Amino acid sequence: MSDVALDADAAQLAVEHCYEQGWSDGLPLVPATQPLVDRFLAAGGRSADDVIGHMPQLDRTVTVELAAINAAMAGCKPEYFPVVLAAWEALMNERATKGGGWQSTSGPAPLIIVNGPIRGELGFNGAGGVFGPGFRANATVARAIGLIVRNVFGVRPHELEQATQGLPGRWSLCIAENEEESPWAPLAEERGVTGDAVSATLLRTCEYVDNRHTTDPEQLLADFADTIGRSGAWIFRHAMAGVVFSPEHAQLLAGAGFGRADVAAWLAEHAGRTTRELARAGKDHSTEAGVRFPGTDAEPDGFQRTVAPGAEPTMLIAVAGARNAGISMVVRYFADWSGTPVAIRREASHE
Amino acid sequence: MPNAILDPTGRGAGSVTSPRGGRAERHGDLAGLRVGLLDNTKHNALLFLEEVGELLVSRHGAASVSIVETKANFSVPIDETIVSRFRQACDVVITGVGDCGSCSAAAVADGINFERAGIPAAVVLTDAFTVTGRTMAEVHGAPDFEWITTEHPMASLSPDEVRERAAGLMTQIVDTLARVAS
């Protein structure tokens, strides 16, 4: 690189060219050329023609090569490409992306969580400011997913993408788990995938919880249960959520003997609203299928759980952020989460 | 010679699906025809379709509502198996109501598929989804496909309002299903 004269004027023209083609999400793209994409393909270790995604309603297909072009344009380094492939695979495995998720009026955002030594090697942030911005690996891997949806599936805003407002942080929610300061085993390892792995699903909302007010684990959990139980994003009989805990909150809970499953069980049991409270929002009546609507037949003081009984194992409980305050994030799913991480497969030369 | 900038879409600049024909033949009226309803599961959709079906029979000479199905996935267009079932069971079909991002686009694709199979189709979308409907029609090679637009929203209407809405659209629906192309 150092012996190449940097031609900023040519670079600007190339960036403008990408805008003119309609490829950009609004920010400048790195113009992708074959030599650059070849480095991505080498790092990805998969055949360029491998099909890694299909959207049946549009009959459009994602290949490894098209994913590599979009990852390059997003600003990824070639060595990030295995993470992009794993994140894409994890998302494509989710029910939320098989239907109309990418086109939805909800404007859902993928949440991508990275585990394993690759976090440090590639510079994924899992500590302060984990939800960004500021870190190339986090920002560009998430952006690559958004560009694949936009460009390869052709799901573009105002056209096939119909987000009413869209979720803030859409295409930028890629975080590393803070394994070093987590009291629990890495998220993916608890789910059966040791080492470098990605867990992902689509989110409907994120909501911040600040609690530096108690050392009682049940009081702390009650604050999260209250946030999970809000009616605003709750539209079907049940809704699903998880929590990305700060190290301080996670350590408090673990110190009181709570493992991930205990946290999930407690939150699932306590998150919800009474029928009377839901009636105020016109959301008290629900059926097995279909959305909530006003009804008059239920006991007003009856408690309606947000999380479906039995769904506790797929509440995502992760740890990320700085060890400097009791601030955590409730992450509410667009639909559900399979609970199945995808291993990041790197070329042999990197192992 | 500098390296070319690669296209990230896989479709090439300006490539569009080439138009493929297929508007089903009409008969000028609905006398004696069997009506099919395809419900896309959205709130109020089935009530709306059933009301339209009843009015087609009671006021416009249709024989009966002969098939009613609910889509398994409102986001994805129906497959050939379902189209075949409708072709066996009915002569015209009403589908909708497109009032969300993916279901509106899919309803347009459903209408195009029915027409190609020889079944006149009336597709109903709310007016908030005109652009996504048109984009989907282009993707499916029928850029001029016409559907019926109703005021947004539909999901929050009361049952009586839904019936009113259906009654108000009957002229357009009958015209869509029966008018012989000039």
Coordinates of C-alpha atoms in Angstrom, one line a residue:
Chain A
M1 CA 0.0 0.0 0.0
S2 CA 2.8 2.4 1.0
D3 CA 4.3 2.5 -2.5
V4 CA 1.0 3.3 -4.2
A5 CA 0.3 7.0 -4.7
L6 CA -3.0 7.6 -3.1
D7 CA -5.3 9.3 -5.7
A8 CA -8.0 10.9 -3.6
D9 CA -9.7 12.5 -6.6
A10 CA -10.1 9.1 -8.3
A11 CA -11.3 7.6 -5.0
Q12 CA -14.0 10.3 -4.8
L13 CA -15.2 9.6 -8.3
A14 CA -15.4 5.9 -7.5
V15 CA -17.4 6.6 -4.4
E16 CA -19.8 8.8 -6.3
H17 CA -20.2 6.1 -8.9
C18 CA -21.4 3.7 -6.3
Y19 CA -23.9 6.2 -5.0
E20 CA -25.2 6.8 -8.6
Q21 CA -25.8 3.1 -9.0
G22 CA -28.1 3.1 -6.0
W23 CA -25.9 0.6 -4.1
S24 CA -25.3 2.7 -1.0
D25 CA -27.2 2.6 2.3
G26 CA -26.5 6.4 2.5
L27 CA -22.9 6.3 3.6
P28 CA -19.9 6.1 1.3
L29 CA -19.0 2.6 0.0
V30 CA -15.6 1.1 -0.7
P31 CA -15.6 0.5 -4.5
A32 CA -15.0 -3.3 -4.8
T33 CA -12.7 -4.6 -7.4
Q34 CA -11.9 -8.2 -8.4
P35 CA -8.4 -8.3 -6.7
L36 CA -10.0 -7.1 -3.4
V37 CA -12.9 -9.5 -3.6
D38 CA -10.5 -12.3 -4.4
R39 CA -8.9 -11.7 -1.0
F40 CA -12.3 -11.9 0.6
L41 CA -13.0 -15.2 -1.2
A42 CA -9.6 -16.6 -0.1
A43 CA -10.3 -15.7 3.5
G44 CA -13.8 -17.1 3.4
G45 CA -12.6 -20.5 2.2
R46 CA -15.7 -21.2 0.2
S47 CA -16.5 -21.5 -3.4
A48 CA -17.6 -18.2 -5.0
D49 CA -20.7 -19.9 -6.5
D50 CA -22.0 -21.5 -3.3
V51 CA -25.6 -20.4 -2.7
I52 CA -26.0 -19.0 0.8
G53 CA -29.4 -17.5 0.7
H54 CA -32.6 -17.4 -1.4
M55 CA -35.7 -15.1 -1.1
P56 CA -38.5 -17.1 -2.7
Q57 CA -40.9 -14.3 -3.1
L58 CA -38.4 -12.5 -5.3
D59 CA -36.5 -15.5 -6.6
R60 CA -33.2 -13.8 -5.8
T61 CA -30.2 -15.7 -4.6
V62 CA -27.1 -14.8 -2.6
T63 CA -23.8 -16.4 -3.5
V64 CA -20.6 -16.3 -1.6
E65 CA -19.2 -14.0 -4.3
L66 CA -22.0 -11.5 -4.1
A67 CA -21.7 -11.5 -0.3
A68 CA -18.0 -10.9 -0.6
I69 CA -18.6 -7.9 -2.9
N70 CA -21.0 -6.4 -0.5
A71 CA -18.7 -7.1 2.5
A72 CA -15.9 -5.3 0.7
M73 CA -18.1 -2.4 -0.1
A74 CA -19.3 -2.2 3.5
G75 CA -15.7 -1.5 4.6
C76 CA -14.9 -5.0 6.0
K77 CA -11.3 -6.3 5.9
P78 CA -11.0 -9.6 4.0
E79 CA -10.3 -11.4 7.3
Y80 CA -13.7 -10.3 8.6
F81 CA -15.4 -12.2 5.8
P82 CA -15.7 -15.6 7.7
V83 CA -17.6 -13.6 10.4
V84 CA -19.9 -12.1 7.7
L85 CA -20.6 -15.6 6.3
A86 CA -21.3 -17.0 9.7
A87 CA -23.6 -14.1 10.7
W88 CA -25.4 -14.4 7.4
E89 CA -25.9 -18.1 7.9
A90 CA -27.1 -17.6 11.4
L91 CA -29.7 -15.0 10.3
M92 CA -30.8 -17.1 7.3
N93 CA -31.5 -20.0 9.8
E94 CA -33.9 -17.9 11.7
R95 CA -37.7 -18.1 11.0
A96 CA -37.8 -14.3 11.2
T97 CA -35.8 -13.9 7.9
K98 CA -37.6 -16.7 6.0
G99 CA -40.9 -14.8 5.8
G100 CA -41.3 -11.1 5.4
G101 CA -38.8 -9.8 8.0
W102 CA -36.7 -7.9 5.6
Q103 CA -39.8 -6.2 4.1
S104 CA -41.6 -5.6 7.3
T105 CA -43.2 -2.3 8.4
S106 CA -41.5 -3.0 11.8
G107 CA -38.1 -2.4 10.2
P108 CA -36.4 -5.0 12.3
A109 CA -32.6 -5.0 12.9
P110 CA -30.3 -8.0 13.0
L111 CA -28.5 -8.5 16.3
I112 CA -25.2 -10.2 15.7
I113 CA -23.2 -11.5 18.7
V114 CA -19.6 -12.7 18.3
N115 CA -17.9 -15.2 20.6
G116 CA -14.4 -16.6 20.7
P117 CA -10.7 -15.6 20.2
I118 CA -11.5 -14.0 16.9
R119 CA -13.0 -11.1 18.7
G120 CA -9.6 -10.0 19.9
E121 CA -7.7 -10.9 16.8
L122 CA -10.0 -8.8 14.5
G123 CA -10.8 -6.1 17.0
F124 CA -14.5 -6.7 17.7
N125 CA -15.5 -4.5 20.6
G126 CA -17.3 -6.1 23.5
A127 CA -16.6 -3.5 26.1
G128 CA -17.5 0.2 26.4
G129 CA -19.8 1.6 23.8
V130 CA -20.5 -1.9 22.5
F131 CA -23.6 -1.0 20.6
G132 CA -21.4 1.5 18.7
P133 CA -20.2 3.4 16.9
G134 CA -16.5 3.5 16.8
F135 CA -15.2 0.0 15.8
R136 CA -14.5 -1.1 12.3
A137 CA -15.2 -4.8 12.7
N138 CA -18.5 -4.3 14.6
A139 CA -19.7 -1.6 12.2
T140 CA -18.8 -3.1 8.9
V141 CA -19.9 -6.7 9.6
A142 CA -23.3 -5.5 10.5
R143 CA -23.4 -3.1 7.5
A144 CA -22.4 -5.9 5.2
I145 CA -25.5 -7.8 6.1
G146 CA -27.6 -4.7 5.3
L147 CA -25.9 -4.3 2.0
I148 CA -26.5 -7.9 1.0
V149 CA -30.2 -7.5 1.8
R150 CA -30.4 -4.2 -0.1
N151 CA -28.4 -5.1 -3.1
V152 CA -28.7 -8.8 -3.7
F153 CA -32.2 -9.3 -2.5
G154 CA -33.0 -5.9 -3.8
V155 CA -35.1 -5.0 -0.7
R156 CA -34.6 -1.2 -0.7
P157 CA -36.4 1.4 1.4
H158 CA -39.7 2.8 0.0
E159 CA -39.8 -0.1 -2.6
L160 CA -39.8 -3.7 -1.3
E161 CA -38.6 -2.5 2.1
Q162 CA -41.6 -1.0 3.9
A163 CA -40.3 0.0 7.3
T164 CA -42.7 2.6 8.8
Q165 CA -39.8 4.1 10.8
G166 CA -37.2 1.4 11.1
L167 CA -35.3 0.5 14.2
P168 CA -32.4 2.9 15.2
G169 CA -29.3 0.9 14.9
R170 CA -30.5 -1.2 12.0
W171 CA -27.5 -2.7 10.2
S172 CA -25.1 -1.6 12.9
L173 CA -25.9 -4.1 15.8
C174 CA -22.9 -6.4 15.8
I175 CA -21.3 -6.9 19.3
A176 CA -18.7 -9.1 20.8
E177 CA -19.6 -10.8 24.0
N178 CA -17.4 -9.5 26.9
E179 CA -16.3 -13.1 27.8
E180 CA -13.4 -11.7 30.0
E181 CA -15.8 -10.0 32.4
S182 CA -18.7 -12.3 32.1
P183 CA -19.4 -14.5 35.0
W184 CA -20.9 -17.1 32.7
A185 CA -19.5 -19.3 30.0
P186 CA -19.5 -17.7 26.5
L187 CA -23.0 -17.5 25.0
A188 CA -22.2 -19.8 22.0
E189 CA -20.4 -22.3 24.2
E190 CA -23.4 -22.7 26.4
R191 CA -25.3 -23.4 23.2
G192 CA -22.9 -26.1 22.2
V193 CA -20.5 -24.2 19.9
T194 CA -17.1 -23.6 21.5
G195 CA -14.7 -21.0 20.2
D196 CA -15.4 -18.6 17.3
A197 CA -19.1 -18.4 16.7
V198 CA -22.0 -16.1 15.8
S199 CA -25.4 -16.0 17.4
A200 CA -28.0 -13.8 15.6
T201 CA -31.7 -12.9 15.3
L202 CA -33.9 -10.0 14.2
L203 CA -34.9 -7.4 16.8
R204 CA -38.1 -5.4 17.0
T205 CA -36.7 -3.0 19.7
C206 CA -33.8 -2.4 22.0
E207 CA -34.5 -0.7 25.4
Y208 CA -32.0 0.5 27.9
V209 CA -32.3 -0.3 31.6
D210 CA -30.3 1.7 34.2
N211 CA -30.3 0.2 37.6
R212 CA -27.6 1.1 40.1
H213 CA -30.1 1.2 42.9
T214 CA -30.1 -2.2 44.5
T215 CA -28.0 -5.1 45.4
D216 CA -31.0 -7.4 45.6
P217 CA -31.0 -9.7 42.5
E218 CA -34.8 -10.0 42.4
Q219 CA -35.2 -6.2 42.6
L220 CA -32.8 -5.9 39.7
L221 CA -34.5 -8.6 37.7
A222 CA -37.9 -7.0 38.4
D223 CA -36.7 -3.9 36.6
F224 CA -35.9 -5.9 33.5
A225 CA -39.2 -7.8 33.8
D226 CA -41.1 -4.5 33.8
T227 CA -39.3 -3.4 30.6
I228 CA -39.9 -6.7 28.9
G229 CA -43.5 -6.6 29.9
R230 CA -44.3 -3.3 28.2
S231 CA -47.2 -3.4 25.9
G232 CA -45.8 -1.1 23.1
A233 CA -44.0 -3.7 21.1
W234 CA -46.2 -6.6 22.1
I235 CA -48.6 -7.4 19.4
F236 CA -49.3 -11.2 19.3
R237 CA -50.3 -13.4 22.3
H238 CA -46.7 -13.7 23.4
A239 CA -43.5 -11.8 22.6
M240 CA -39.9 -12.8 23.0
A241 CA -37.0 -10.9 24.5
G242 CA -33.5 -11.3 25.8
V243 CA -31.1 -9.1 27.7
V244 CA -27.5 -8.0 26.9
F245 CA -26.3 -7.5 30.5
S246 CA -23.5 -5.2 31.4
P247 CA -20.7 -7.0 33.4
E248 CA -21.9 -5.3 36.6
H249 CA -25.4 -6.6 36.4
A250 CA -24.3 -10.0 35.2
Q251 CA -21.8 -10.3 38.1
L252 CA -24.4 -9.2 40.7
L253 CA -26.8 -11.9 39.4
A254 CA -24.1 -14.6 39.2
G255 CA -22.9 -13.7 42.7
A256 CA -26.4 -14.4 43.9
G257 CA -26.3 -17.8 42.3
F258 CA -28.2 -17.1 39.1
G259 CA -27.0 -18.8 35.9
R260 CA -28.3 -17.9 32.5
A261 CA -31.2 -20.3 32.7
D262 CA -32.2 -19.0 36.1
V263 CA -32.3 -15.5 34.8
A264 CA -34.4 -16.5 31.9
A265 CA -36.8 -18.5 34.0
W266 CA -37.2 -15.6 36.5
L267 CA -37.8 -13.0 33.7
A268 CA -40.2 -15.2 31.8
E269 CA -42.3 -15.8 34.9
H270 CA -42.5 -12.2 35.9
A271 CA -42.6 -10.2 32.7
G272 CA -46.1 -9.3 31.6
R273 CA -49.1 -7.2 32.5
T274 CA -52.5 -7.7 34.0
T275 CA -55.5 -7.8 31.6
R276 CA -56.7 -4.5 33.0
E277 CA -53.4 -2.9 32.2
L278 CA -53.4 -4.3 28.7
A279 CA -57.0 -3.2 28.2
R280 CA -55.9 0.4 28.6
A281 CA -53.9 -0.1 25.5
G282 CA -56.5 -2.1 23.7
K283 CA -54.3 -5.2 23.7
D284 CA -56.0 -7.4 26.3
H285 CA -57.5 -10.0 24.0
S286 CA -55.4 -12.6 22.2
T287 CA -55.9 -15.7 20.2
E288 CA -53.5 -18.5 19.3
A289 CA -52.9 -16.8 15.9
G290 CA -53.3 -13.2 15.0
V291 CA -52.8 -9.9 16.7
R292 CA -54.1 -8.6 20.1
F293 CA -57.2 -6.5 20.1
P294 CA -59.6 -5.1 22.7
G295 CA -61.9 -7.7 24.4
T296 CA -64.2 -7.7 27.4
D297 CA -64.4 -11.3 28.6
A298 CA -61.2 -11.8 30.6
E299 CA -60.7 -11.4 34.3
P300 CA -59.2 -7.9 34.7
D301 CA -56.7 -8.9 37.4
G302 CA -55.5 -11.9 35.5
F303 CA -51.8 -11.8 34.7
Q304 CA -50.8 -12.2 31.0
R305 CA -47.2 -13.4 30.5
T306 CA -45.1 -11.8 27.8
V307 CA -43.0 -14.9 27.2
A308 CA -44.7 -18.1 26.3
P309 CA -44.4 -20.9 28.8
G310 CA -41.7 -23.2 27.6
A311 CA -39.9 -20.5 25.6
E312 CA -37.4 -19.7 28.3
P313 CA -34.5 -21.7 26.7
T314 CA -34.5 -19.3 23.7
M315 CA -34.2 -16.1 25.8
L316 CA -30.9 -14.7 24.7
I317 CA -28.8 -13.7 27.7
A318 CA -25.4 -12.2 26.8
V319 CA -22.9 -10.0 28.5
A320 CA -21.3 -6.9 26.9
G321 CA -20.3 -3.4 27.7
A322 CA -17.9 -1.8 30.2
R323 CA -17.6 -2.7 33.8
N324 CA -18.4 0.9 34.9
A325 CA -22.2 1.1 35.5
G326 CA -25.4 -0.9 36.0
I327 CA -26.7 -0.3 32.5
S328 CA -28.0 -3.1 30.3
M329 CA -30.1 -3.5 27.2
V330 CA -33.3 -5.4 26.7
V331 CA -33.4 -6.8 23.2
R332 CA -36.9 -7.7 22.0
Y333 CA -37.1 -10.1 19.1
F334 CA -39.0 -9.5 15.9
A335 CA -40.2 -13.1 16.1
D336 CA -38.1 -15.7 17.9
W337 CA -34.6 -17.0 18.2
S338 CA -33.5 -20.5 17.3
G339 CA -30.9 -20.5 20.1
T340 CA -28.5 -22.1 17.6
P341 CA -25.1 -20.4 17.1
V342 CA -23.1 -20.8 13.9
A343 CA -19.3 -21.6 14.1
I344 CA -17.0 -19.2 12.3
R345 CA -15.0 -21.2 9.8
R346 CA -11.6 -19.7 8.9
E347 CA -9.2 -20.7 6.3
A348 CA -6.6 -23.3 7.5
S349 CA -3.8 -20.7 7.2
H350 CA -5.4 -18.7 10.0
E351 CA -5.8 -21.6 12.4
Chain B
M1 CA -6.3 -0.1 -17.2
P2 CA -7.8 0.3 -13.8
N3 CA -9.9 -2.5 -12.3
A4 CA -13.6 -2.3 -12.9
I5 CA -15.9 -1.5 -10.0
L6 CA -17.9 -4.7 -9.3
D7 CA -21.7 -4.7 -9.3
P8 CA -23.0 -6.0 -5.9
T9 CA -26.5 -6.8 -7.0
G10 CA -25.9 -9.8 -9.3
R11 CA -28.5 -8.5 -11.7
G12 CA -26.6 -6.1 -13.8
A13 CA -27.5 -2.5 -14.5
G14 CA -30.9 -1.9 -15.8
S15 CA -31.8 -5.6 -16.0
V16 CA -35.5 -6.2 -15.5
T17 CA -37.5 -9.3 -15.7
S18 CA -38.9 -9.4 -19.2
P19 CA -42.6 -9.0 -19.2
R20 CA -44.5 -12.3 -19.5
G21 CA -48.1 -12.1 -20.5
G22 CA -51.1 -13.7 -18.9
R23 CA -54.3 -11.8 -18.2
A24 CA -57.0 -14.4 -17.8
E25 CA -60.0 -14.3 -20.2
R26 CA -63.1 -12.5 -18.9
H27 CA -66.8 -13.1 -19.7
G28 CA -68.4 -9.7 -19.3
D29 CA -70.3 -10.7 -16.2
L30 CA -70.1 -13.1 -13.3
A31 CA -73.3 -15.1 -14.0
G32 CA -73.0 -18.6 -12.7
L33 CA -69.3 -18.3 -11.8
R34 CA -67.8 -19.9 -8.8
V35 CA -65.9 -17.5 -6.5
G36 CA -62.6 -18.3 -4.6
L37 CA -61.3 -16.4 -1.7
L38 CA -57.6 -16.4 -0.6
D39 CA -57.2 -14.9 2.9
N40 CA -53.7 -13.6 3.7
T41 CA -54.3 -13.8 7.5
K42 CA -54.1 -10.1 8.1
H43 CA -56.6 -8.8 10.6
N44 CA -60.0 -8.1 9.0
A45 CA -59.0 -9.7 5.7
L46 CA -61.2 -12.8 5.9
L47 CA -64.2 -10.8 7.0
F48 CA -63.7 -8.5 4.1
L49 CA -63.3 -11.3 1.6
E50 CA -66.4 -13.2 2.9
E51 CA -68.5 -10.1 2.6
V52 CA -67.3 -9.5 -1.0
G53 CA -68.1 -13.2 -1.8
E54 CA -71.6 -12.9 -0.4
L55 CA -72.3 -9.8 -2.4
L56 CA -71.0 -11.3 -5.6
V57 CA -73.5 -14.2 -5.1
S58 CA -76.4 -12.2 -3.8
R59 CA -76.2 -9.2 -6.1
H60 CA -73.9 -10.0 -9.1
G61 CA -75.1 -13.4 -10.2
A62 CA -72.1 -15.5 -9.1
A63 CA -73.1 -19.1 -8.3
S64 CA -71.4 -19.6 -5.0
V65 CA -68.3 -19.1 -2.9
S66 CA -66.7 -22.5 -3.7
I67 CA -63.2 -22.3 -2.1
V68 CA -61.8 -20.4 0.8
E69 CA -58.2 -20.8 1.8
T70 CA -55.9 -19.1 4.3
K71 CA -52.3 -18.6 3.3
A72 CA -49.7 -20.4 5.4
N73 CA -47.2 -17.6 5.1
F74 CA -48.6 -14.2 4.1
S75 CA -45.1 -13.0 3.0
V76 CA -44.6 -15.6 0.3
P77 CA -46.6 -16.0 -2.9
I78 CA -48.7 -19.1 -3.2
D79 CA -47.2 -22.1 -5.1
E80 CA -48.4 -24.0 -8.1
T81 CA -50.3 -26.6 -5.9
I82 CA -52.5 -24.0 -4.4
V83 CA -53.1 -22.2 -7.8
S84 CA -54.1 -25.6 -9.2
R85 CA -56.6 -26.2 -6.4
F86 CA -58.2 -22.8 -7.1
R87 CA -58.2 -23.6 -10.8
Q88 CA -60.2 -26.7 -10.1
A89 CA -62.5 -25.2 -7.6
C90 CA -63.4 -21.7 -8.9
D91 CA -63.7 -19.4 -11.9
V92 CA -62.6 -16.1 -10.3
V93 CA -60.7 -15.2 -7.1
I94 CA -60.5 -12.4 -4.6
T95 CA -57.4 -12.0 -2.5
G96 CA -55.9 -9.7 0.1
V97 CA -55.9 -7.6 2.1
G98 CA -52.5 -6.2 1.5
D99 CA -51.8 -3.9 4.5
C100 CA -48.3 -4.8 5.4
G101 CA -44.9 -4.7 3.8
S102 CA -44.4 -8.2 2.7
C103 CA -48.0 -9.3 2.4
S104 CA -48.9 -6.6 0.0
A105 CA -46.1 -7.5 -2.3
A106 CA -47.0 -11.2 -2.1
A107 CA -50.7 -10.5 -2.8
V108 CA -49.7 -8.8 -6.0
A109 CA -47.6 -11.8 -7.0
D110 CA -50.5 -14.1 -6.1
G111 CA -52.8 -12.1 -8.4
I112 CA -50.3 -12.4 -11.3
N113 CA -50.0 -16.2 -10.7
F114 CA -53.8 -16.6 -10.8
E115 CA -54.1 -14.6 -14.0
R116 CA -51.4 -16.7 -15.7
A117 CA -53.3 -19.8 -14.6
G118 CA -56.4 -18.4 -16.4
I119 CA -58.2 -17.3 -13.2
P120 CA -59.4 -13.6 -13.2
A121 CA -58.1 -12.2 -9.9
A122 CA -59.1 -9.1 -7.9
V123 CA -56.3 -8.2 -5.5
V124 CA -57.0 -5.6 -2.8
L125 CA -54.2 -3.5 -1.2
T126 CA -54.5 -0.5 1.0
D127 CA -53.2 2.7 -0.6
A128 CA -50.1 2.8 1.7
F129 CA -48.5 0.0 -0.3
T130 CA -48.8 1.2 -3.9
V131 CA -45.0 1.5 -4.5
T132 CA -44.1 -1.9 -3.0
G133 CA -47.0 -3.5 -5.0
R134 CA -45.7 -2.0 -8.3
T135 CA -42.1 -3.0 -7.5
M136 CA -43.3 -6.6 -7.0
A137 CA -45.3 -6.6 -10.2
E138 CA -42.1 -5.5 -12.0
V139 CA -40.1 -8.3 -10.3
H140 CA -42.7 -10.8 -11.5
G141 CA -42.6 -9.6 -15.0
A142 CA -46.1 -8.0 -15.1
P143 CA -45.3 -4.3 -14.7
D144 CA -48.8 -3.3 -15.7
F145 CA -50.7 -5.6 -13.4
E146 CA -53.7 -3.8 -11.9
W147 CA -55.1 -4.2 -8.4
I148 CA -57.8 -2.6 -6.4
T149 CA -56.7 0.1 -3.9
T150 CA -58.6 0.9 -0.7
E151 CA -57.9 3.5 1.9
H152 CA -55.4 2.7 4.6
P153 CA -55.8 1.4 7.3
M154 CA -58.0 -1.7 7.1
A155 CA -56.8 -3.7 10.2
S156 CA -58.2 -1.2 12.7
L157 CA -61.8 -1.0 11.3
S158 CA -64.8 -2.4 13.1
P159 CA -66.7 -5.3 11.6
D160 CA -69.4 -3.0 10.3
E161 CA -66.8 -0.7 8.8
V162 CA -65.2 -3.6 7.0
R163 CA -68.6 -4.6 5.5
E164 CA -69.1 -1.0 4.4
R165 CA -65.7 -1.0 2.9
A166 CA -66.5 -4.2 0.9
A167 CA -69.8 -2.8 -0.3
G168 CA -68.0 0.4 -1.5
L169 CA -65.5 -1.6 -3.6
M170 CA -68.0 -3.9 -5.4
T171 CA -68.2 -1.9 -8.6
Q172 CA -64.4 -2.1 -9.0
I173 CA -64.2 -5.7 -8.0
V174 CA -66.9 -6.8 -10.4
D175 CA -65.3 -4.7 -13.2
T176 CA -61.9 -6.2 -12.5
L177 CA -63.2 -9.8 -12.6
A178 CA -65.7 -9.4 -15.5
R179 CA -64.6 -6.7 -17.9
V180 CA -63.5 -8.0 -21.2
A181 CA -60.2 -6.3 -22.3
S182 CA -60.9 -3.7 -25.0

